[in-house]
C-alpha angles and dihedrals in degrees: 000000000000120000117190126198109198142183102227093218091057089061087072086076106020130072113264114265089248086071097046125105140111121265090241091055093048092051095045101041100025094230139090136206140046118304093204127024124191137165149147121281096207095101090060098085095293107131119225115263123179094234104025148196100216136154135220132198136221128186135176143168115282091249090065098039095096091048095057116109120252092218134023119192118206120208129201139158122239126223091272093053096255118138119244130192136198136182104240104178100043136030116270092235096048090103097040119094112252092238090056098045115117102190140038098230093128091055091047092051089051090053091052091052091048091050091050091048092052091046093052092044092053093045099046121186095302092049092049089052091051091050091050091049090050090052091052092047091050091048091051092047092050091047090054092052111117090226095052117125118243119240 
């Protein structure tokens, strides 16, 4: 099984994950491409905010769709060593009655997805490629800067 984590802007220049795979894997298994693809939607016109909201995406072949989890819980440790958890595949308030909800995070996530959809629709394939090329050019220019850090 191949799982790909992608930056959606990079796909303006790279082959789609459905076409990825090593030659060894293709010969042994007789298939090519990622089985599951996931990534962060922030590069798609969603400005960076310290606390969010953001959205991610996950895609798979139809044969795996029924095997995908309904919820994924992420775990981390804060600066003081305390564990922290977050629901990463569904909104935190999805299982809270509307009358008891205390924030509008679900609405905000919906707005981020709508903004990204409009952005991608306006760019089209050629526009996405131009944005990806601009990112590469900026990276190269910053790398050539005499004050750039090594590593």
